[in-house]
Amino acid sequence: MILSSNLDLTLRPMKYPQFFQLYKNSLKNIWTTDEIDFSVDFEHLRDRLSPQEAHLIRRLVAFFATADNLVAHNLVLNFYKHINSPEMRMFLGKQLFDEMLHVETYLLLVDNYIPDHEERQAAFDAYQNIPSIKQKADFCFKYMDSINELNNLDTDDRKRQFIENLICFAACVEGLFFFGSFAYVYFLRNKGLLPGLATATNWIFRDETLHIEGAMAAVAAIRKEYPHLFDAALEARMKLMVEEAIQVEMNFCQDALNFGVSGLSPKLMREYLEYVADQRLTQLGFSKAYLSKNPFSFMVLQDLQPLTNFFEKRVTEYQKGFESSRNSVTFNDEF
Ligand SMILES: [Fe+2]
Ligand SMILES: [Fe+2]
């Protein structure tokens, strides 16, 4: 059983070929930070961004500075520990590699966007000091710390606690917080701004789409083996959690758009988050809660891209990453 505690290391006969296939798919999706060029972004930050847009970017960078580390932390402490499938552990191993690439990408981003050392330090401390970003981190810690002591999933209550953690990170953190931030980036890309950040986000967007797919596949397998756990009370609790995540993301939105960014509004962002939340609830096998439409046309194309051309594009786009070595970070760099 997928949540039992007697460690299964057997790959033949394969019990969860769907996870193994996801692992194989994820291996086609490898890139490196060498291909990202932030030099044009730097010019845009200096000459083209309005003060309002610059504030939005400062908030985004501060969120990105630590977010993937949090996801990686939960992956190792909880997903890897409790999903008893060697096939899923292979997938999670690749996901951990992806998350480290994302961490490295945002390290490069912070270094390029924030030349001042003290401001840079502040960006990395944002999850403790900037209220709208701290709230997001606190939301993650709430669902992570609550299962710190959980070693065995030997009761239904404990199994449900783990399922809530899994759903929190898949549907709310990777599935909602990240997608909210991607929407700001693509809004700016739509205005021809920050091409380096847009390129990095393209690759990370595809990775996150697959991470969510993997976690949702795990939830589906758990649901199949323990259908009684997925009762009306769990669904109601998960919908409350998703609503809480939307509120937290909206507080971030109010802060990030505090000075007004032409073409973006908290109302539109709320609609977009509700639209994404409904997608996540559907993936989880729950009914939709909001019935909102996607108000951002620039995100419609983005949604389709990974579905149509995801792995074929990779061959031309990602393998180039191995050929150049711009923007490399070394341990000797003084930050
Ligand atoms: Fe990530
Ligand atoms: Fe991820």
mmCIF file of N, CA and C in Angstrom, residues 252-328:
data_model
loop_
_atom_site.group_PDB
_atom_site.id
_atom_site.type_symbol
_atom_site.label_atom_id
_atom_site.label_comp_id
_atom_site.label_asym_id
_atom_site.label_seq_id
_atom_site.Cartn_x
_atom_site.Cartn_y
_atom_site.Cartn_z
ATOM 1 N N PHE A 252 -0.535 39.458 -0.732
ATOM 2 C CA PHE A 252 0.709 39.725 -1.474
ATOM 3 C C PHE A 252 0.402 40.641 -2.662
ATOM 4 N N CYS A 253 -0.695 40.351 -3.340
ATOM 5 C CA CYS A 253 -1.097 41.143 -4.517
ATOM 6 C C CYS A 253 -1.322 42.608 -4.127
ATOM 7 N N GLN A 254 -2.044 42.830 -3.028
ATOM 8 C CA GLN A 254 -2.314 44.206 -2.575
ATOM 9 C C GLN A 254 -0.998 44.941 -2.331
ATOM 10 N N ASP A 255 -0.050 44.235 -1.757
ATOM 11 C CA ASP A 255 1.251 44.825 -1.473
ATOM 12 C C ASP A 255 2.025 45.085 -2.781
ATOM 13 N N ALA A 256 2.076 44.045 -3.636
ATOM 14 C CA ALA A 256 2.873 44.151 -4.867
ATOM 15 C C ALA A 256 2.308 45.215 -5.809
ATOM 16 N N LEU A 257 0.969 45.371 -5.819
ATOM 17 C CA LEU A 257 0.346 46.363 -6.710
ATOM 18 C C LEU A 257 -0.032 47.631 -5.943
ATOM 19 N N ASN A 258 0.585 47.812 -4.796
ATOM 20 C CA ASN A 258 0.249 48.895 -3.877
ATOM 21 C C ASN A 258 0.191 50.256 -4.549
ATOM 22 N N PHE A 259 1.113 50.488 -5.486
ATOM 23 C CA PHE A 259 1.191 51.809 -6.113
ATOM 24 C C PHE A 259 0.447 51.861 -7.446
ATOM 25 N N GLY A 260 -0.225 50.745 -7.773
ATOM 26 C CA GLY A 260 -1.003 50.734 -9.013
ATOM 27 C C GLY A 260 -0.146 50.424 -10.218
ATOM 28 N N VAL A 261 -0.430 49.319 -10.880
ATOM 29 C CA VAL A 261 0.282 48.977 -12.118
ATOM 30 C C VAL A 261 -0.766 48.957 -13.218
ATOM 31 N N SER A 262 -0.571 49.818 -14.211
ATOM 32 C CA SER A 262 -1.559 49.945 -15.275
ATOM 33 C C SER A 262 -1.788 48.605 -15.978
ATOM 34 N N GLY A 263 -3.064 48.187 -16.066
ATOM 35 C CA GLY A 263 -3.387 46.932 -16.754
ATOM 36 C C GLY A 263 -3.535 45.741 -15.829
ATOM 37 N N LEU A 264 -3.127 45.898 -14.584
ATOM 38 C CA LEU A 264 -3.266 44.811 -13.605
ATOM 39 C C LEU A 264 -4.068 45.342 -12.418
ATOM 40 N N SER A 265 -4.903 44.510 -11.853
ATOM 41 C CA SER A 265 -5.629 44.955 -10.660
ATOM 42 C C SER A 265 -5.847 43.774 -9.727
ATOM 43 N N PRO A 266 -6.024 44.039 -8.427
ATOM 44 C CA PRO A 266 -6.323 42.951 -7.498
ATOM 45 C C PRO A 266 -7.566 42.169 -7.924
ATOM 46 N N LYS A 267 -8.547 42.850 -8.511
ATOM 47 C CA LYS A 267 -9.770 42.158 -8.929
ATOM 48 C C LYS A 267 -9.444 41.104 -9.996
ATOM 49 N N LEU A 268 -8.650 41.483 -10.988
ATOM 50 C CA LEU A 268 -8.284 40.532 -12.045
ATOM 51 C C LEU A 268 -7.453 39.388 -11.469
ATOM 52 N N MET A 269 -6.547 39.740 -10.562
ATOM 53 C CA MET A 269 -5.700 38.691 -9.986
ATOM 54 C C MET A 269 -6.537 37.716 -9.168
ATOM 55 N N ARG A 270 -7.504 38.229 -8.429
ATOM 56 C CA ARG A 270 -8.386 37.344 -7.647
ATOM 57 C C ARG A 270 -9.114 36.371 -8.595
ATOM 58 N N GLU A 271 -9.615 36.907 -9.721
ATOM 59 C CA GLU A 271 -10.296 36.039 -10.699
ATOM 60 C C GLU A 271 -9.356 34.958 -11.220
ATOM 61 N N TYR A 272 -8.134 35.385 -11.536
ATOM 62 C CA TYR A 272 -7.172 34.421 -12.071
ATOM 63 C C TYR A 272 -6.876 33.329 -11.034
ATOM 64 N N LEU A 273 -6.662 33.736 -9.791
ATOM 65 C CA LEU A 273 -6.351 32.757 -8.739
ATOM 66 C C LEU A 273 -7.518 31.791 -8.535
ATOM 67 N N GLU A 274 -8.732 32.312 -8.611
ATOM 68 C CA GLU A 274 -9.903 31.437 -8.466
ATOM 69 C C GLU A 274 -9.974 30.442 -9.622
ATOM 70 N N TYR A 275 -9.673 30.932 -10.817
ATOM 71 C CA TYR A 275 -9.674 30.060 -11.996
ATOM 72 C C TYR A 275 -8.635 28.932 -11.818
ATOM 73 N N VAL A 276 -7.437 29.307 -11.348
ATOM 74 C CA VAL A 276 -6.388 28.302 -11.131
ATOM 75 C C VAL A 276 -6.791 27.346 -10.008
ATOM 76 N N ALA A 277 -7.380 27.901 -8.944
ATOM 77 C CA ALA A 277 -7.800 27.070 -7.805
ATOM 78 C C ALA A 277 -8.796 26.012 -8.254
ATOM 79 N N ASP A 278 -9.723 26.389 -9.128
ATOM 80 C CA ASP A 278 -10.690 25.412 -9.645
ATOM 81 C C ASP A 278 -9.983 24.301 -10.426
ATOM 82 N N GLN A 279 -8.951 24.687 -11.182
ATOM 83 C CA GLN A 279 -8.179 23.659 -11.899
ATOM 84 C C GLN A 279 -7.552 22.673 -10.916
ATOM 85 N N ARG A 280 -6.998 23.211 -9.848
ATOM 86 C CA ARG A 280 -6.355 22.336 -8.839
ATOM 87 C C ARG A 280 -7.390 21.434 -8.169
ATOM 88 N N LEU A 281 -8.547 21.991 -7.825
ATOM 89 C CA LEU A 281 -9.583 21.178 -7.174
ATOM 90 C C LEU A 281 -10.024 20.055 -8.113
ATOM 91 N N THR A 282 -10.139 20.358 -9.397
ATOM 92 C CA THR A 282 -10.514 19.331 -10.377
ATOM 93 C C THR A 282 -9.447 18.245 -10.448
ATOM 94 N N GLN A 283 -8.181 18.669 -10.490
ATOM 95 C CA GLN A 283 -7.084 17.685 -10.520
ATOM 96 C C GLN A 283 -7.118 16.772 -9.296
ATOM 97 N N LEU A 284 -7.578 17.321 -8.178
ATOM 98 C CA LEU A 284 -7.636 16.540 -6.931
ATOM 99 C C LEU A 284 -8.857 15.625 -6.867
ATOM 100 N N GLY A 285 -9.736 15.761 -7.853
ATOM 101 C CA GLY A 285 -10.948 14.941 -7.847
ATOM 102 C C GLY A 285 -12.082 15.561 -7.049
ATOM 103 N N PHE A 286 -11.944 16.850 -6.687
ATOM 104 C CA PHE A 286 -13.005 17.568 -5.975
ATOM 105 C C PHE A 286 -13.804 18.410 -6.971
ATOM 106 N N SER A 287 -14.952 18.910 -6.511
ATOM 107 C CA SER A 287 -15.724 19.785 -7.398
ATOM 108 C C SER A 287 -15.127 21.195 -7.370
ATOM 109 N N LYS A 288 -15.425 21.966 -8.427
ATOM 110 C CA LYS A 288 -14.931 23.344 -8.485
ATOM 111 C C LYS A 288 -15.619 24.191 -7.410
ATOM 112 N N ALA A 289 -14.939 25.259 -6.966
ATOM 113 C CA ALA A 289 -15.510 26.100 -5.914
ATOM 114 C C ALA A 289 -15.853 27.499 -6.406
ATOM 115 N N TYR A 290 -15.281 27.934 -7.527
ATOM 116 C CA TYR A 290 -15.399 29.351 -7.888
ATOM 117 C C TYR A 290 -16.063 29.609 -9.242
ATOM 118 N N LEU A 291 -15.833 28.731 -10.206
ATOM 119 C CA LEU A 291 -16.382 28.873 -11.565
ATOM 120 C C LEU A 291 -15.954 30.191 -12.217
ATOM 121 N N SER A 292 -14.770 30.656 -11.901
ATOM 122 C CA SER A 292 -14.261 31.894 -12.507
ATOM 123 C C SER A 292 -13.581 31.592 -13.837
ATOM 124 N N LYS A 293 -13.614 32.594 -14.714
ATOM 125 C CA LYS A 293 -12.929 32.467 -16.011
ATOM 126 C C LYS A 293 -11.510 33.051 -15.891
ATOM 127 N N ASN A 294 -10.636 32.604 -16.776
ATOM 128 C CA ASN A 294 -9.285 33.159 -16.802
ATOM 129 C C ASN A 294 -9.326 34.554 -17.434
ATOM 130 N N PRO A 295 -9.018 35.609 -16.647
ATOM 131 C CA PRO A 295 -9.099 36.959 -17.197
ATOM 132 C C PRO A 295 -7.830 37.368 -17.965
ATOM 133 N N PHE A 296 -6.800 36.546 -17.905
ATOM 134 C CA PHE A 296 -5.508 36.923 -18.498
ATOM 135 C C PHE A 296 -5.254 36.148 -19.790
ATOM 136 N N SER A 297 -5.455 36.819 -20.921
ATOM 137 C CA SER A 297 -5.243 36.126 -22.199
ATOM 138 C C SER A 297 -3.792 35.679 -22.335
ATOM 139 N N PHE A 298 -2.864 36.448 -21.746
ATOM 140 C CA PHE A 298 -1.445 36.068 -21.874
ATOM 141 C C PHE A 298 -1.127 34.786 -21.107
ATOM 142 N N MET A 299 -2.017 34.361 -20.210
ATOM 143 C CA MET A 299 -1.803 33.089 -19.508
ATOM 144 C C MET A 299 -2.477 31.919 -20.220
ATOM 145 N N VAL A 300 -3.404 32.198 -21.123
ATOM 146 C CA VAL A 300 -4.088 31.112 -21.831
ATOM 147 C C VAL A 300 -3.076 30.370 -22.703
ATOM 148 N N LEU A 301 -2.298 31.117 -23.472
ATOM 149 C CA LEU A 301 -1.279 30.497 -24.322
ATOM 150 C C LEU A 301 -0.268 29.742 -23.471
ATOM 151 N N GLN A 302 0.076 30.345 -22.349
ATOM 152 C CA GLN A 302 1.055 29.730 -21.471
ATOM 153 C C GLN A 302 0.549 28.390 -20.951
ATOM 154 N N ASP A 303 -0.724 28.327 -20.634
ATOM 155 C CA ASP A 303 -1.314 27.079 -20.157
ATOM 156 C C ASP A 303 -1.249 25.999 -21.214
ATOM 157 N N LEU A 304 -1.456 26.388 -22.470
ATOM 158 C CA LEU A 304 -1.513 25.387 -23.541
ATOM 159 C C LEU A 304 -0.131 24.869 -23.906
ATOM 160 N N GLN A 305 0.851 25.736 -23.792
ATOM 161 C CA GLN A 305 2.193 25.398 -24.268
ATOM 162 C C GLN A 305 2.735 24.078 -23.711
ATOM 163 N N PRO A 306 2.664 23.871 -22.399
ATOM 164 C CA PRO A 306 3.231 22.617 -21.897
ATOM 165 C C PRO A 306 2.445 21.403 -22.374
ATOM 166 N N LEU A 307 1.172 21.600 -22.700
ATOM 167 C CA LEU A 307 0.357 20.467 -23.121
ATOM 168 C C LEU A 307 0.638 20.074 -24.561
ATOM 169 N N THR A 308 0.881 21.065 -25.407
ATOM 170 C CA THR A 308 1.045 20.750 -26.816
ATOM 171 C C THR A 308 2.469 20.339 -27.147
ATOM 172 N N ASN A 309 3.407 21.144 -26.742
ATOM 173 C CA ASN A 309 4.734 21.013 -27.316
ATOM 174 C C ASN A 309 5.816 20.822 -26.272
ATOM 175 N N PHE A 310 5.395 20.401 -25.129
ATOM 176 C CA PHE A 310 6.254 20.422 -23.952
ATOM 177 C C PHE A 310 7.622 19.765 -24.198
ATOM 178 N N PHE A 311 7.617 18.494 -24.532
ATOM 179 C CA PHE A 311 8.890 17.779 -24.587
ATOM 180 C C PHE A 311 9.603 17.947 -25.913
ATOM 181 N N GLU A 312 8.824 18.147 -27.000
ATOM 182 C CA GLU A 312 9.470 18.355 -28.295
ATOM 183 C C GLU A 312 10.283 19.645 -28.276
ATOM 184 N N LYS A 313 9.704 20.704 -27.669
ATOM 185 C CA LYS A 313 10.402 21.992 -27.637
ATOM 186 C C LYS A 313 11.700 21.895 -26.858
ATOM 187 N N ARG A 314 11.677 21.056 -25.875
ATOM 188 C CA ARG A 314 12.827 20.916 -24.991
ATOM 189 C C ARG A 314 14.105 20.618 -25.762
ATOM 190 N N VAL A 315 13.964 19.763 -26.801
ATOM 191 C CA VAL A 315 15.151 19.324 -27.533
ATOM 192 C C VAL A 315 15.887 20.522 -28.095
ATOM 193 N N THR A 316 15.135 21.462 -28.697
ATOM 194 C CA THR A 316 15.809 22.617 -29.276
ATOM 195 C C THR A 316 16.121 23.672 -28.223
ATOM 196 N N GLU A 317 15.254 23.802 -27.242
ATOM 197 C CA GLU A 317 15.434 24.915 -26.314
ATOM 198 C C GLU A 317 16.374 24.602 -25.151
ATOM 199 N N TYR A 318 16.276 23.417 -24.593
ATOM 200 C CA TYR A 318 17.029 23.144 -23.375
ATOM 201 C C TYR A 318 18.451 22.667 -23.630
ATOM 202 N N GLN A 319 18.634 21.884 -24.703
ATOM 203 C CA GLN A 319 19.966 21.316 -24.856
ATOM 204 C C GLN A 319 20.999 22.384 -25.139
ATOM 205 N N LYS A 320 20.527 23.537 -25.645
ATOM 206 C CA LYS A 320 21.452 24.642 -25.866
ATOM 207 C C LYS A 320 22.127 25.049 -24.561
ATOM 208 N N GLY A 321 21.445 24.779 -23.469
ATOM 209 C CA GLY A 321 21.939 25.170 -22.160
ATOM 210 C C GLY A 321 23.306 24.599 -21.847
ATOM 211 N N PHE A 322 23.629 23.470 -22.458
ATOM 212 C CA PHE A 322 24.903 22.837 -22.149
ATOM 213 C C PHE A 322 26.065 23.456 -22.933
ATOM 214 N N GLU A 323 25.720 24.284 -23.916
ATOM 215 C CA GLU A 323 26.772 24.762 -24.816
ATOM 216 C C GLU A 323 27.409 26.061 -24.369
ATOM 217 N N SER A 324 26.735 26.817 -23.539
ATOM 218 C CA SER A 324 27.334 28.091 -23.146
ATOM 219 C C SER A 324 27.494 28.142 -21.637
ATOM 220 N N SER A 325 28.204 29.112 -21.186
ATOM 221 C CA SER A 325 28.432 29.155 -19.738
ATOM 222 C C SER A 325 28.385 30.578 -19.216
ATOM 223 N N ARG A 326 27.401 31.341 -19.694
ATOM 224 C CA ARG A 326 27.268 32.711 -19.205
ATOM 225 C C ARG A 326 26.697 32.722 -17.794
ATOM 226 N N ASN A 327 26.948 33.804 -17.109
ATOM 227 C CA ASN A 327 26.268 34.040 -15.830
ATOM 228 C C ASN A 327 26.551 33.016 -14.748
ATOM 229 N N SER A 328 27.683 32.336 -14.824
ATOM 230 C CA SER A 328 27.871 31.279 -13.830
ATOM 231 C C SER A 328 28.159 31.862 -12.456
#
